[in-house]
XYZ file of C-alpha atoms in Angstrom:
360
model
C 37.179 -2.919 -50.847
C 35.598 -5.172 -48.241
C 38.014 -3.917 -45.695
C 37.403 -0.177 -46.738
C 33.622 -1.030 -46.502
C 33.932 -2.585 -43.055
C 35.992 0.400 -41.770
C 33.351 2.726 -43.139
C 30.553 0.815 -41.495
C 32.441 0.748 -38.083
C 33.011 4.490 -38.274
C 29.311 5.010 -39.144
C 28.309 2.836 -36.030
C 30.774 4.799 -33.943
C 29.379 8.160 -34.928
C 25.820 7.001 -34.536
C 26.754 5.560 -30.961
C 27.924 9.210 -29.927
C 25.215 11.125 -31.853
C 22.227 9.325 -30.537
C 22.994 9.736 -26.799
C 24.107 13.361 -27.327
C 21.009 14.282 -29.408
C 18.827 12.754 -26.700
C 20.487 14.637 -23.898
C 20.602 17.845 -25.832
C 17.085 17.748 -27.001
C 15.540 16.853 -23.591
C 17.711 19.401 -21.823
C 16.513 22.106 -24.186
C 12.910 20.928 -23.425
C 13.582 20.991 -19.694
C 14.970 24.552 -20.069
C 11.885 25.655 -21.916
C 9.678 24.385 -19.196
C 11.691 25.953 -16.548
C 11.804 29.413 -18.124
C 8.375 29.554 -19.912
C 5.576 31.789 -18.660
C 2.884 29.293 -19.511
C -0.118 28.935 -17.185
C 0.467 26.200 -14.715
C -2.156 23.927 -16.110
C -0.834 24.205 -19.541
C 2.733 23.636 -18.282
C 1.565 20.471 -16.379
C -0.234 18.981 -19.390
C 2.722 19.697 -21.698
C 5.128 18.155 -19.158
C 2.983 14.985 -18.987
C 3.110 14.821 -22.724
C 6.778 15.281 -22.796
C 7.262 12.560 -20.237
C 5.407 9.936 -22.229
C 6.675 10.934 -25.743
C 10.223 11.599 -24.397
C 10.492 8.184 -22.744
C 9.105 6.652 -26.123
C 11.591 8.518 -28.208
C 14.498 7.562 -26.065
C 13.742 3.925 -26.181
C 12.917 4.044 -30.001
C 16.282 5.945 -30.758
C 18.302 3.569 -28.812
C 16.521 0.592 -30.066
C 17.001 1.837 -33.730
C 20.793 2.288 -32.947
C 21.207 -1.204 -31.651
C 19.452 -2.602 -34.767
C 22.289 -1.114 -36.919
C 24.898 -3.396 -35.282
C 25.729 -6.921 -36.298
C 23.508 -9.690 -35.046
C 25.927 -11.035 -32.497
C 26.244 -7.501 -30.984
C 22.591 -6.761 -31.355
C 21.627 -9.823 -29.099
C 24.109 -8.596 -26.513
C 23.223 -4.941 -26.403
C 19.484 -5.044 -26.857
C 18.639 -6.105 -23.324
C 20.520 -3.263 -21.859
C 18.386 -0.675 -23.924
C 15.302 -1.661 -22.035
C 16.967 -2.617 -18.616
C 19.657 -0.011 -18.653
C 17.603 3.178 -18.074
C 15.730 1.518 -15.239
C 18.984 0.264 -13.726
C 20.499 3.707 -14.025
C 17.430 5.247 -12.365
C 17.446 2.722 -9.435
C 21.190 3.422 -9.149
C 20.564 7.200 -8.991
C 17.527 7.011 -6.489
C 18.747 4.126 -4.412
C 22.462 3.239 -4.578
C 23.861 6.852 -4.573
C 21.811 7.919 -1.622
C 22.750 4.773 0.339
C 26.516 5.381 -0.324
C 26.177 9.140 0.795
C 24.162 8.111 3.797
C 26.904 5.531 4.707
C 29.579 8.421 4.327
C 27.749 10.711 6.453
C 27.325 8.166 9.125
C 31.012 8.453 9.933
C 30.877 12.163 10.217
C 29.899 14.468 13.106
C 26.495 16.257 13.520
C 27.169 18.911 10.910
C 29.289 16.635 8.614
C 32.414 18.723 9.089
C 34.538 16.220 11.014
C 35.284 12.442 10.527
C 34.524 10.647 13.677
C 34.850 7.097 12.501
C 32.528 4.367 14.246
C 31.706 6.856 17.159
C 28.058 7.236 15.965
C 27.593 3.474 15.742
C 28.891 3.112 19.144
C 26.453 5.770 20.381
C 23.536 4.032 18.730
C 23.998 1.111 20.999
C 24.945 2.950 24.172
C 22.710 5.993 24.052
C 19.665 5.312 26.351
C 16.974 6.819 23.941
C 18.584 4.853 20.946
C 18.769 1.700 22.908
C 15.043 2.147 23.872
C 14.200 2.520 20.143
C 16.174 -0.625 19.413
C 14.400 -2.559 22.039
C 11.068 -1.391 20.923
C 11.785 -2.426 17.343
C 12.721 -5.903 18.708
C 9.154 -6.014 20.348
C 7.552 -5.018 17.049
C 9.520 -7.506 15.116
C 8.778 -10.355 17.620
C 5.192 -9.821 18.635
C 3.990 -8.097 15.577
C 5.202 -10.790 13.293
C 4.181 -13.602 15.257
C 0.754 -12.407 15.867
C 0.092 -11.270 12.254
C 1.348 -14.706 10.946
C -0.433 -16.704 13.508
C -3.819 -14.895 13.296
C -3.544 -14.857 9.281
C -2.911 -18.641 9.221
C -5.713 -19.344 11.751
C -8.186 -17.238 9.894
C -7.260 -18.619 6.562
C -7.886 -22.239 7.861
C -11.140 -21.386 9.523
C -12.441 -19.425 6.633
C -11.529 -22.046 4.081
C -14.039 -24.168 5.867
C -16.791 -21.579 6.372
C -19.831 -21.060 4.219
C -19.301 -17.213 4.812
C -15.648 -17.422 3.444
C -15.808 -14.389 1.082
C -17.647 -12.106 3.718
C -15.093 -13.024 6.474
C -12.124 -12.540 4.338
C -13.375 -9.177 2.955
C -13.955 -7.893 6.542
C -10.500 -9.119 7.676
C -8.755 -7.710 4.585
C -10.525 -4.305 4.691
C -8.103 -2.584 6.964
C -5.482 -3.204 4.282
C -7.246 -0.467 2.227
C -6.463 2.330 4.434
C -2.853 3.869 5.284
C -0.892 3.531 8.428
C -1.489 7.231 9.010
C -5.352 6.834 8.689
C -5.053 3.775 10.989
C -3.253 5.644 13.586
C -5.959 8.351 13.591
C -8.642 5.804 13.855
C -6.987 3.972 16.831
C -6.035 7.233 18.578
C -9.730 7.722 18.975
C -10.228 4.088 20.122
C -7.620 4.470 22.773
C -8.524 8.155 23.773
C -8.504 8.939 27.463
C -10.050 11.917 29.363
C -9.166 11.981 33.165
C -12.230 12.584 35.250
C -14.490 13.182 32.325
C -16.793 11.286 30.094
C -14.918 8.875 28.137
C -15.407 9.253 24.360
C -12.667 6.655 23.462
C -14.273 3.461 22.451
C -11.993 1.171 24.562
C -12.440 3.282 27.672
C -16.151 3.636 27.091
C -16.445 -0.118 27.102
C -14.378 -0.496 30.072
C -16.463 2.081 31.926
C -19.670 0.475 30.810
C -18.499 -2.802 32.239
C -17.801 -1.100 35.599
C -14.080 -0.739 35.044
C -11.725 2.312 35.480
C -10.555 4.167 32.383
C -6.939 3.847 31.441
C -4.378 5.991 29.586
C -3.480 3.025 27.400
C -0.790 4.870 25.409
C 1.170 6.136 28.456
C 1.054 2.779 30.371
C 4.422 1.344 31.678
C 6.435 -0.785 29.328
C 5.775 -2.954 27.405
C 2.082 -2.496 27.495
C 1.862 0.862 25.498
C 3.965 -0.654 22.944
C 1.751 -3.762 22.656
C -1.251 -1.538 22.267
C 0.517 0.006 19.297
C 1.458 -3.292 17.790
C -2.270 -4.215 17.980
C -2.686 -1.771 15.083
C -0.257 -3.529 12.934
C -1.974 -6.760 13.710
C -5.304 -5.305 12.652
C -3.916 -4.111 9.477
C -1.540 -6.771 8.238
C -3.546 -9.997 9.448
C -5.575 -9.462 6.302
C -2.438 -9.522 4.080
C -1.178 -12.763 5.748
C -4.738 -14.383 5.596
C -4.906 -13.735 1.740
C -1.607 -15.266 0.956
C -2.050 -18.259 3.354
C -5.497 -18.836 1.959
C -4.336 -19.108 -1.649
C -1.363 -21.488 -0.368
C -3.890 -23.804 1.415
C -6.151 -24.036 -1.571
C -3.360 -25.068 -3.623
C -2.724 -28.197 -1.324
C -4.180 -31.228 -3.258
C -7.434 -32.302 -1.784
C -6.625 -36.041 -2.532
C -3.603 -35.711 -0.099
C -5.778 -34.426 2.704
C -8.549 -37.094 2.109
C -6.046 -39.923 1.957
C -4.647 -38.661 5.343
C -8.148 -38.645 6.782
C -8.737 -42.083 5.554
C -5.636 -43.315 7.167
C -6.791 -42.040 10.516
C -5.047 -38.708 10.862
C -6.909 -36.112 12.893
C -7.103 -32.509 11.959
C -4.122 -31.476 14.271
C -1.930 -34.122 12.450
C -3.035 -32.913 9.097
C -2.268 -29.389 10.167
C 1.136 -29.793 11.389
C 2.273 -32.793 9.268
C 0.827 -31.964 5.923
C -0.401 -28.264 5.614
C 2.499 -26.543 7.424
C 5.217 -28.536 5.500
C 3.515 -27.961 2.154
C 2.991 -24.199 2.630
C 6.329 -23.633 4.522
C 7.746 -21.507 1.671
C 4.776 -19.251 1.843
C 5.003 -18.925 5.701
C 8.617 -17.889 5.337
C 7.740 -15.351 2.643
C 4.937 -13.813 4.678
C 7.047 -13.710 7.747
C 9.876 -11.945 6.302
C 7.749 -9.560 4.624
C 6.102 -8.643 7.741
C 9.445 -8.350 9.548
C 10.531 -5.809 7.020
C 7.186 -3.757 7.843
C 8.044 -3.938 11.563
C 11.620 -3.043 11.221
C 10.786 0.275 9.400
C 7.523 0.968 11.294
C 7.112 4.924 11.721
C 3.708 6.192 10.843
C 1.731 4.573 13.633
C 4.071 5.527 16.370
C 4.596 9.047 15.181
C 0.642 9.484 14.790
C -0.292 7.860 18.116
C 2.460 8.985 20.462
C 5.219 10.927 18.738
C 7.592 8.634 20.282
C 6.759 9.618 23.940
C 6.231 7.240 26.862
C 9.153 5.198 25.561
C 7.546 4.104 22.468
C 10.278 5.510 20.086
C 11.437 3.093 17.331
C 14.485 3.432 15.144
C 12.583 5.104 12.284
C 11.207 7.843 14.604
C 14.608 8.500 16.166
C 15.966 8.805 12.643
C 13.431 11.397 11.957
C 14.009 13.169 15.116
C 17.799 13.159 15.016
C 18.058 14.231 11.250
C 15.200 16.661 10.764
C 14.523 18.089 14.194
C 17.907 18.144 15.967
C 19.899 18.487 12.636
C 22.160 15.769 13.847
C 23.149 14.336 10.368
C 25.709 11.861 11.793
C 23.233 10.075 14.223
C 20.370 10.236 11.710
C 22.463 8.755 8.810
C 23.760 6.034 11.292
C 20.244 5.036 12.304
C 19.225 4.724 8.592
C 22.241 2.451 8.056
C 21.272 0.381 10.916
C 17.885 -0.193 9.515
C 19.414 -1.125 6.203
C 21.825 -3.609 7.909
C 18.777 -5.145 9.850
C 16.661 -5.439 6.548
C 19.302 -6.807 4.313
C 19.432 -10.466 5.969
C 15.528 -10.627 5.614
C 15.694 -9.678 2.060
C 18.351 -12.266 1.296
C 16.186 -14.890 2.930
C 13.220 -13.849 0.925
C 15.221 -13.823 -2.433
C 16.632 -17.308 -1.689
C 13.107 -18.511 -1.186
C 11.983 -16.957 -4.316
C 14.847 -18.606 -6.198
C 14.166 -21.976 -4.577
C 10.486 -21.751 -5.803
C 11.560 -20.894 -9.393
C 11.051 -17.210 -9.384
C 14.153 -16.432 -11.060
């Protein structure tokens, strides 16, 4: 009898394990077809779709959770985490992993993806003059952008920590973070604006003229100056981010440690380099790697300010141009893979630091 009951229970669990996913897929597919073919007004369709999204997700999790609850305890403990993590992992795989694999495949194909060309696209990336210029400019962004953001952020965090106007100063420095890179590009385009032989309405040229100087076409100057003027926008925006993180790290340094160092005769430079920097070194590494990722995939500022002209192209703008303007799928996919390869070591360093600090 017990053997028969065990077989019956196993058969029941097997049927439920098949029926629950099938019913979820079937019901939600029918709802999708209803929305696709319904003649409802757009507003009503949108409201019902939002309701379906919320209730649909709830019903999926509830049904799968109920299914797992039917299993024996030893299986329940193993399967329950997958009920809540599984859908998110599948969604990430669909949105991130599959496109990455497809992009890698296309990087070995020709412009219209009809012929396998091996590593020819990768060789072209590092030999074509325009693409080499883009790689060089990205290196400028990584080196100067990261160094200046981290340096100014750390300096301002230390100075603001000792100021009676700390909150106001931090609010002003952090304010550019509230706007997008596109908006920042529009703002700075007016700052750098140049009108030959006319009244200068660009802020920077107006100041130069007021001081008796000659107006300059800042964004079309010879290399590397126009790239450095673009990097200044990144510094203006990301210094606030670095400052906030560094400020929190500095405030976590025990005051007793600093006071003991001062009592022992250490000056402020010694305290900064021998105590503060080693104590917050993990935070410095995290902020540095985060900003490096920003600089590697920079796109908005360059596209808004110059469109990649005057040798200001970066990898992301070349990727956009090759893929969407020239319809060169091979080159475009290769540039995307190059960006991915450049970002992976930075992400690994970040994850190792996160693990070292007990993040996971």
